[in-house]
Amino acid sequence: AVQLTQSPSSLSAAVGDRVSITCRASQGISTALAWYQQKPGKPPKLLIYEASSLESGVPSRFSGSGSGTDFTLTISTLQPEDFATYYCEQFNNYPRLTFGGGTKVEIK
Amino acid sequence: EVQLVESGGGLVQPGGSLRLSCVASGFNFSTYEMNWVRQAPGKGLEWVSHIRRSGSALFYGDFVKGRFSISRDNAKNSLYLQMNSLRAEDTAVYYCARDAAYGRLDCWGQGTLVTVSS
């Protein structure tokens, strides 16, 4: 089964910073990857699908890139509402899904 | 408004059973495949199960090992998860999630907490 490793597991950043989170797959998955944002006590929210497609209604400061085994979620200019935990998800073996371990973005 | 509302969680003893429900509104439920995803306290997300639009095909995470059963009633806009032989490690918030296409989970419920403890 494909495993996803996110790095870092947590990071501290300031409002206005550019932030990048990496997700590495244990084998090539083409662009079968999505990114979610989760705030405490809330369900996840879809940000990016198919590695780089922005979900409707998601601010353009969020972007995704990558294919194969290495993927990146970038927040171009961090906003106060972006402090949350981010998860990648792979669907190469759809409908079986796998999630990464998460990256918590905290306020510096 | 597109909405998913779960119910049925609670405290259950090890070896016990629970049936979770998820009621959909604001969209044509029968045209979407659906998933259950869980999250243990303080932990990450774990996919549990998937069901096709008609309920004709069912899929489960390896950890389920025949203990859970997913189903749906399109006439009632409802998704279910029957959980048997529950273990302490099944303690989690269980979310139902709409599958827009190929793992694109674009709508989630608020979740229902299942606690397995004696």
PDB file of C-alpha atoms in Angstrom:
ATOM      1  CA  ALA A   1       0.000   0.000   0.000  1.00  0.00           C
ATOM      2  CA  VAL A   2       1.122   3.521  -0.781  1.00  0.00           C
ATOM      3  CA  GLN A   3       2.304   5.432   2.254  1.00  0.00           C
ATOM      4  CA  LEU A   4       2.507   9.216   2.500  1.00  0.00           C
ATOM      5  CA  THR A   5       5.112  11.049   4.562  1.00  0.00           C
ATOM      6  CA  GLN A   6       4.553  14.719   5.287  1.00  0.00           C
ATOM      7  CA  SER A   7       7.275  17.104   6.346  1.00  0.00           C
ATOM      8  CA  PRO A   8       7.692  18.928   8.510  1.00  0.00           C
ATOM      9  CA  SER A   9       5.251  17.567  11.100  1.00  0.00           C
ATOM     10  CA  SER A  10       4.929  21.101  12.446  1.00  0.00           C
ATOM     11  CA  LEU A  11       6.222  24.547  11.661  1.00  0.00           C
ATOM     12  CA  SER A  12       6.051  28.041  13.084  1.00  0.00           C
ATOM     13  CA  ALA A  13       5.489  30.948  10.747  1.00  0.00           C
ATOM     14  CA  ALA A  14       4.415  34.560  10.847  1.00  0.00           C
ATOM     15  CA  VAL A  15       1.554  36.250   9.071  1.00  0.00           C
ATOM     16  CA  GLY A  16       2.783  37.198   5.620  1.00  0.00           C
ATOM     17  CA  ASP A  17       5.297  34.365   5.352  1.00  0.00           C
ATOM     18  CA  ARG A  18       5.492  31.969   2.429  1.00  0.00           C
ATOM     19  CA  VAL A  19       4.975  28.421   3.672  1.00  0.00           C
ATOM     20  CA  SER A  20       5.627  25.116   1.928  1.00  0.00           C
ATOM     21  CA  ILE A  21       4.633  21.648   3.087  1.00  0.00           C
ATOM     22  CA  THR A  22       5.931  18.492   1.455  1.00  0.00           C
ATOM     23  CA  CYS A  23       4.228  15.141   0.953  1.00  0.00           C
ATOM     24  CA  ARG A  24       6.239  12.192  -0.293  1.00  0.00           C
ATOM     25  CA  ALA A  25       4.645   8.989  -1.576  1.00  0.00           C
ATOM     26  CA  SER A  26       6.292   5.598  -1.105  1.00  0.00           C
ATOM     27  CA  GLN A  27       5.743   4.885  -4.809  1.00  0.00           C
ATOM     28  CA  GLY A  28       4.743   6.894  -7.846  1.00  0.00           C
ATOM     29  CA  ILE A  29       1.127   8.035  -7.832  1.00  0.00           C
ATOM     30  CA  SER A  30       1.105  10.373 -10.853  1.00  0.00           C
ATOM     31  CA  THR A  31      -1.049  13.331  -9.727  1.00  0.00           C
ATOM     32  CA  ALA A  32      -3.475  11.332  -7.580  1.00  0.00           C
ATOM     33  CA  LEU A  33      -3.103  13.625  -4.585  1.00  0.00           C
ATOM     34  CA  ALA A  34      -5.291  16.052  -2.656  1.00  0.00           C
ATOM     35  CA  TRP A  35      -4.668  18.502   0.189  1.00  0.00           C
ATOM     36  CA  TYR A  36      -6.961  19.329   3.109  1.00  0.00           C
ATOM     37  CA  GLN A  37      -6.972  21.934   5.854  1.00  0.00           C
ATOM     38  CA  GLN A  38      -8.337  21.118   9.292  1.00  0.00           C
ATOM     39  CA  LYS A  39      -8.931  23.482  12.197  1.00  0.00           C
ATOM     40  CA  PRO A  40      -9.449  22.252  15.775  1.00  0.00           C
ATOM     41  CA  GLY A  41     -12.860  20.714  16.338  1.00  0.00           C
ATOM     42  CA  LYS A  42     -13.799  21.040  12.668  1.00  0.00           C
ATOM     43  CA  PRO A  43     -13.898  18.601   9.757  1.00  0.00           C
ATOM     44  CA  PRO A  44     -11.253  18.766   7.036  1.00  0.00           C
ATOM     45  CA  LYS A  45     -11.743  21.140   4.135  1.00  0.00           C
ATOM     46  CA  LEU A  46     -10.620  20.301   0.612  1.00  0.00           C
ATOM     47  CA  LEU A  47      -8.066  22.755  -0.774  1.00  0.00           C
ATOM     48  CA  ILE A  48      -6.382  21.105  -3.751  1.00  0.00           C
ATOM     49  CA  TYR A  49      -7.224  18.039  -5.849  1.00  0.00           C
ATOM     50  CA  GLU A  50      -5.318  16.185  -8.552  1.00  0.00           C
ATOM     51  CA  ALA A  51      -2.108  17.648  -7.100  1.00  0.00           C
ATOM     52  CA  SER A  52      -2.549  21.177  -8.437  1.00  0.00           C
ATOM     53  CA  SER A  53      -6.222  22.000  -9.051  1.00  0.00           C
ATOM     54  CA  LEU A  54      -7.652  24.588  -6.697  1.00  0.00           C
ATOM     55  CA  GLU A  55     -11.010  23.666  -5.204  1.00  0.00           C
ATOM     56  CA  SER A  56     -13.766  26.183  -5.844  1.00  0.00           C
ATOM     57  CA  GLY A  57     -13.920  28.922  -3.227  1.00  0.00           C
ATOM     58  CA  VAL A  58     -10.383  28.335  -1.920  1.00  0.00           C
ATOM     59  CA  PRO A  59      -8.182  31.451  -1.911  1.00  0.00           C
ATOM     60  CA  SER A  60      -5.589  31.658  -4.663  1.00  0.00           C
ATOM     61  CA  ARG A  61      -2.760  31.981  -2.120  1.00  0.00           C
ATOM     62  CA  PHE A  62      -2.996  28.192  -1.838  1.00  0.00           C
ATOM     63  CA  SER A  63      -1.302  26.182  -4.571  1.00  0.00           C
ATOM     64  CA  GLY A  64      -0.212  22.613  -5.106  1.00  0.00           C
ATOM     65  CA  SER A  65       2.489  21.117  -7.265  1.00  0.00           C
ATOM     66  CA  GLY A  66       4.250  17.858  -7.956  1.00  0.00           C
ATOM     67  CA  SER A  67       3.773  14.479  -9.548  1.00  0.00           C
ATOM     68  CA  GLY A  68       5.098  10.983  -9.071  1.00  0.00           C
ATOM     69  CA  THR A  69       6.373  10.790  -5.505  1.00  0.00           C
ATOM     70  CA  ASP A  70       7.000  14.389  -4.421  1.00  0.00           C
ATOM     71  CA  PHE A  71       4.311  16.986  -3.817  1.00  0.00           C
ATOM     72  CA  THR A  72       4.168  20.436  -2.284  1.00  0.00           C
ATOM     73  CA  LEU A  73       1.431  22.598  -0.830  1.00  0.00           C
ATOM     74  CA  THR A  74       2.390  26.276  -0.798  1.00  0.00           C
ATOM     75  CA  ILE A  75       0.697  29.158   0.951  1.00  0.00           C
ATOM     76  CA  SER A  76       2.067  32.257  -0.739  1.00  0.00           C
ATOM     77  CA  THR A  77       1.234  34.797   1.972  1.00  0.00           C
ATOM     78  CA  LEU A  78       0.155  33.272   5.268  1.00  0.00           C
ATOM     79  CA  GLN A  79      -3.018  34.740   6.736  1.00  0.00           C
ATOM     80  CA  PRO A  80      -4.267  34.475  10.352  1.00  0.00           C
ATOM     81  CA  GLU A  81      -7.019  32.065   9.307  1.00  0.00           C
ATOM     82  CA  ASP A  82      -4.461  29.693   7.749  1.00  0.00           C
ATOM     83  CA  PHE A  83      -3.126  28.455  11.073  1.00  0.00           C
ATOM     84  CA  ALA A  84      -4.325  24.873  11.018  1.00  0.00           C
ATOM     85  CA  THR A  85      -3.242  21.309  10.310  1.00  0.00           C
ATOM     86  CA  TYR A  86      -2.793  20.245   6.700  1.00  0.00           C
ATOM     87  CA  TYR A  87      -3.129  16.720   5.340  1.00  0.00           C
ATOM     88  CA  CYS A  88      -2.285  15.188   1.992  1.00  0.00           C
ATOM     89  CA  GLU A  89      -4.336  12.286   0.658  1.00  0.00           C
ATOM     90  CA  GLN A  90      -3.556   9.886  -2.177  1.00  0.00           C
ATOM     91  CA  PHE A  91      -6.126   8.129  -4.338  1.00  0.00           C
ATOM     92  CA  ASN A  92      -3.869   6.154  -6.666  1.00  0.00           C
ATOM     93  CA  ASN A  93      -5.588   2.984  -5.488  1.00  0.00           C
ATOM     94  CA  TYR A  94      -9.052   4.547  -5.583  1.00  0.00           C
ATOM     95  CA  PRO A  95     -11.439   4.139  -3.888  1.00  0.00           C
ATOM     96  CA  ARG A  96      -8.970   3.147  -1.170  1.00  0.00           C
ATOM     97  CA  LEU A  97      -7.510   6.351   0.235  1.00  0.00           C
ATOM     98  CA  THR A  98      -4.445   7.064   2.352  1.00  0.00           C
ATOM     99  CA  PHE A  99      -3.700  10.211   4.305  1.00  0.00           C
ATOM    100  CA  GLY A 100      -0.392  11.686   5.358  1.00  0.00           C
ATOM    101  CA  GLY A 101       0.375  12.235   9.031  1.00  0.00           C
ATOM    102  CA  GLY A 102      -0.389  15.945   8.952  1.00  0.00           C
ATOM    103  CA  THR A 103       1.535  19.216   9.269  1.00  0.00           C
ATOM    104  CA  LYS A 104       0.538  21.663  11.961  1.00  0.00           C
ATOM    105  CA  VAL A 105       1.125  25.309  11.050  1.00  0.00           C
ATOM    106  CA  GLU A 106       1.490  27.426  14.165  1.00  0.00           C
ATOM    107  CA  ILE A 107       1.924  31.113  14.828  1.00  0.00           C
ATOM    108  CA  LYS A 108       5.489  32.304  15.361  1.00  0.00           C
TER     109      LYS A 108
ATOM    110  CA  GLU B   1     -26.886  24.397   1.369  1.00  0.00           C
ATOM    111  CA  VAL B   2     -24.964  21.172   0.943  1.00  0.00           C
ATOM    112  CA  GLN B   3     -24.895  19.413   4.305  1.00  0.00           C
ATOM    113  CA  LEU B   4     -24.007  16.101   5.903  1.00  0.00           C
ATOM    114  CA  VAL B   5     -25.098  15.349   9.456  1.00  0.00           C
ATOM    115  CA  GLU B   6     -23.818  12.308  11.325  1.00  0.00           C
ATOM    116  CA  SER B   7     -25.374  10.673  14.351  1.00  0.00           C
ATOM    117  CA  GLY B   8     -25.226   7.444  16.316  1.00  0.00           C
ATOM    118  CA  GLY B   9     -21.924   7.812  18.113  1.00  0.00           C
ATOM    119  CA  GLY B  10     -21.515   7.246  21.822  1.00  0.00           C
ATOM    120  CA  LEU B  11     -19.865   5.161  24.502  1.00  0.00           C
ATOM    121  CA  VAL B  12     -19.780   1.418  23.910  1.00  0.00           C
ATOM    122  CA  GLN B  13     -17.989  -1.421  25.640  1.00  0.00           C
ATOM    123  CA  PRO B  14     -15.301  -3.445  23.862  1.00  0.00           C
ATOM    124  CA  GLY B  15     -16.947  -6.091  21.715  1.00  0.00           C
ATOM    125  CA  GLY B  16     -20.094  -4.022  21.354  1.00  0.00           C
ATOM    126  CA  SER B  17     -21.831  -2.585  18.305  1.00  0.00           C
ATOM    127  CA  LEU B  18     -22.941   0.795  17.018  1.00  0.00           C
ATOM    128  CA  ARG B  19     -24.686   2.003  13.896  1.00  0.00           C
ATOM    129  CA  LEU B  20     -23.678   5.391  12.569  1.00  0.00           C
ATOM    130  CA  SER B  21     -25.928   7.387  10.268  1.00  0.00           C
ATOM    131  CA  CYS B  22     -25.258  10.299   7.952  1.00  0.00           C
ATOM    132  CA  VAL B  23     -28.113  12.280   6.445  1.00  0.00           C
ATOM    133  CA  ALA B  24     -27.421  14.345   3.349  1.00  0.00           C
ATOM    134  CA  SER B  25     -29.241  17.452   2.182  1.00  0.00           C
ATOM    135  CA  GLY B  26     -28.834  20.138  -0.437  1.00  0.00           C
ATOM    136  CA  PHE B  27     -27.622  17.860  -3.230  1.00  0.00           C
ATOM    137  CA  ASN B  28     -28.629  14.778  -5.194  1.00  0.00           C
ATOM    138  CA  PHE B  29     -27.299  12.142  -2.804  1.00  0.00           C
ATOM    139  CA  SER B  30     -27.846   9.210  -5.166  1.00  0.00           C
ATOM    140  CA  THR B  31     -25.374  10.599  -7.697  1.00  0.00           C
ATOM    141  CA  TYR B  32     -22.406  10.654  -5.324  1.00  0.00           C
ATOM    142  CA  GLU B  33     -20.154   7.964  -3.975  1.00  0.00           C
ATOM    143  CA  MET B  34     -19.608   8.270  -0.246  1.00  0.00           C
ATOM    144  CA  ASN B  35     -16.955   7.556   2.359  1.00  0.00           C
ATOM    145  CA  TRP B  36     -16.438   7.190   6.068  1.00  0.00           C
ATOM    146  CA  VAL B  37     -13.202   8.632   7.453  1.00  0.00           C
ATOM    147  CA  ARG B  38     -12.192   8.550  11.104  1.00  0.00           C
ATOM    148  CA  GLN B  39      -9.838  10.474  13.356  1.00  0.00           C
ATOM    149  CA  ALA B  40      -8.637   9.150  16.691  1.00  0.00           C
ATOM    150  CA  PRO B  41      -8.223  11.788  19.419  1.00  0.00           C
ATOM    151  CA  GLY B  42      -5.191  13.938  18.641  1.00  0.00           C
ATOM    152  CA  LYS B  43      -4.310  11.818  15.609  1.00  0.00           C
ATOM    153  CA  GLY B  44      -4.521  12.033  11.830  1.00  0.00           C
ATOM    154  CA  LEU B  45      -7.166  11.023   9.343  1.00  0.00           C
ATOM    155  CA  GLU B  46      -7.834   7.379   8.437  1.00  0.00           C
ATOM    156  CA  TRP B  47     -10.052   6.202   5.608  1.00  0.00           C
ATOM    157  CA  VAL B  48     -12.608   3.608   6.761  1.00  0.00           C
ATOM    158  CA  SER B  49     -14.941   2.700   3.927  1.00  0.00           C
ATOM    159  CA  HIS B  50     -16.383   3.651   0.534  1.00  0.00           C
ATOM    160  CA  ILE B  51     -19.663   2.854  -1.205  1.00  0.00           C
ATOM    161  CA  ARG B  52     -20.640   3.285  -4.839  1.00  0.00           C
ATOM    162  CA  ARG B  53     -23.660   5.351  -5.860  1.00  0.00           C
ATOM    163  CA  SER B  54     -26.019   2.401  -6.078  1.00  0.00           C
ATOM    164  CA  GLY B  55     -24.473   0.542  -3.163  1.00  0.00           C
ATOM    165  CA  SER B  56     -23.352  -2.161  -5.573  1.00  0.00           C
ATOM    166  CA  ALA B  57     -19.719  -2.116  -4.490  1.00  0.00           C
ATOM    167  CA  LEU B  58     -18.232  -1.690  -1.035  1.00  0.00           C
ATOM    168  CA  PHE B  59     -14.649  -1.117   0.078  1.00  0.00           C
ATOM    169  CA  TYR B  60     -12.984  -1.156   3.497  1.00  0.00           C
ATOM    170  CA  GLY B  61      -9.710  -0.294   5.159  1.00  0.00           C
ATOM    171  CA  ASP B  62      -7.541  -3.284   6.024  1.00  0.00           C
ATOM    172  CA  PHE B  63      -8.083  -2.729   9.752  1.00  0.00           C
ATOM    173  CA  VAL B  64     -11.824  -3.345   9.421  1.00  0.00           C
ATOM    174  CA  LYS B  65     -11.344  -7.102   9.002  1.00  0.00           C
ATOM    175  CA  GLY B  66     -15.021  -7.854   8.443  1.00  0.00           C
ATOM    176  CA  ARG B  67     -16.217  -5.966  11.512  1.00  0.00           C
ATOM    177  CA  PHE B  68     -17.823  -2.959   9.784  1.00  0.00           C
ATOM    178  CA  SER B  69     -20.465  -2.748   7.073  1.00  0.00           C
ATOM    179  CA  ILE B  70     -21.246   0.314   4.972  1.00  0.00           C
ATOM    180  CA  SER B  71     -24.642   0.800   3.349  1.00  0.00           C
ATOM    181  CA  ARG B  72     -26.878   3.527   1.975  1.00  0.00           C
ATOM    182  CA  ASP B  73     -30.535   4.280   1.367  1.00  0.00           C
ATOM    183  CA  ASN B  74     -30.794   6.707  -1.515  1.00  0.00           C
ATOM    184  CA  ALA B  75     -34.540   7.152  -0.944  1.00  0.00           C
ATOM    185  CA  LYS B  76     -33.740   8.492   2.531  1.00  0.00           C
ATOM    186  CA  ASN B  77     -30.568  10.374   1.504  1.00  0.00           C
ATOM    187  CA  SER B  78     -28.753   8.385   4.136  1.00  0.00           C
ATOM    188  CA  LEU B  79     -25.423   6.643   4.609  1.00  0.00           C
ATOM    189  CA  TYR B  80     -24.747   4.117   7.358  1.00  0.00           C
ATOM    190  CA  LEU B  81     -21.857   2.375   9.052  1.00  0.00           C
ATOM    191  CA  GLN B  82     -22.627  -0.698  11.113  1.00  0.00           C
ATOM    192  CA  MET B  83     -19.719  -1.366  13.469  1.00  0.00           C
ATOM    193  CA  ASN B  84     -19.436  -4.664  15.315  1.00  0.00           C
ATOM    194  CA  SER B  85     -16.777  -6.199  17.569  1.00  0.00           C
ATOM    195  CA  LEU B  86     -15.571  -2.750  18.512  1.00  0.00           C
ATOM    196  CA  ARG B  87     -12.126  -2.313  20.030  1.00  0.00           C
ATOM    197  CA  ALA B  88     -10.531   0.446  22.056  1.00  0.00           C
ATOM    198  CA  GLU B  89      -8.509   1.442  18.985  1.00  0.00           C
ATOM    199  CA  ASP B  90     -11.744   2.201  17.119  1.00  0.00           C
ATOM    200  CA  THR B  91     -12.256   5.207  19.397  1.00  0.00           C
ATOM    201  CA  ALA B  92     -12.430   8.199  17.058  1.00  0.00           C
ATOM    202  CA  VAL B  93     -14.546  10.872  15.490  1.00  0.00           C
ATOM    203  CA  TYR B  94     -16.216   9.341  12.453  1.00  0.00           C
ATOM    204  CA  TYR B  95     -16.895  11.613   9.490  1.00  0.00           C
ATOM    205  CA  CYS B  96     -18.990  10.944   6.442  1.00  0.00           C
ATOM    206  CA  ALA B  97     -17.598  12.599   3.340  1.00  0.00           C
ATOM    207  CA  ARG B  98     -18.948  13.154  -0.147  1.00  0.00           C
ATOM    208  CA  ASP B  99     -16.715  11.948  -2.966  1.00  0.00           C
ATOM    209  CA  ALA B 100     -16.902  14.433  -5.845  1.00  0.00           C
ATOM    210  CA  ALA B 101     -14.649  12.187  -7.935  1.00  0.00           C
ATOM    211  CA  TYR B 102     -11.569  10.048  -7.369  1.00  0.00           C
ATOM    212  CA  GLY B 103     -10.961  10.826  -3.738  1.00  0.00           C
ATOM    213  CA  ARG B 104     -11.907  14.461  -3.990  1.00  0.00           C
ATOM    214  CA  LEU B 105     -13.760  14.661  -0.660  1.00  0.00           C
ATOM    215  CA  ASP B 106     -15.463  17.994  -1.102  1.00  0.00           C
ATOM    216  CA  CYS B 107     -18.042  17.928   1.668  1.00  0.00           C
ATOM    217  CA  TRP B 108     -17.710  16.566   5.202  1.00  0.00           C
ATOM    218  CA  GLY B 109     -20.056  16.226   8.117  1.00  0.00           C
ATOM    219  CA  GLN B 110     -19.203  17.554  11.548  1.00  0.00           C
ATOM    220  CA  GLY B 111     -18.444  14.053  12.776  1.00  0.00           C
ATOM    221  CA  THR B 112     -19.772  11.782  15.506  1.00  0.00           C
ATOM    222  CA  LEU B 113     -17.597  10.569  18.371  1.00  0.00           C
ATOM    223  CA  VAL B 114     -17.337   6.854  19.079  1.00  0.00           C
ATOM    224  CA  THR B 115     -15.712   5.888  22.365  1.00  0.00           C
ATOM    225  CA  VAL B 116     -14.954   2.244  23.040  1.00  0.00           C
ATOM    226  CA  SER B 117     -14.208   1.713  26.697  1.00  0.00           C
ATOM    227  CA  SER B 118     -15.234  -0.425  29.632  1.00  0.00           C
TER     228      SER B 118
END
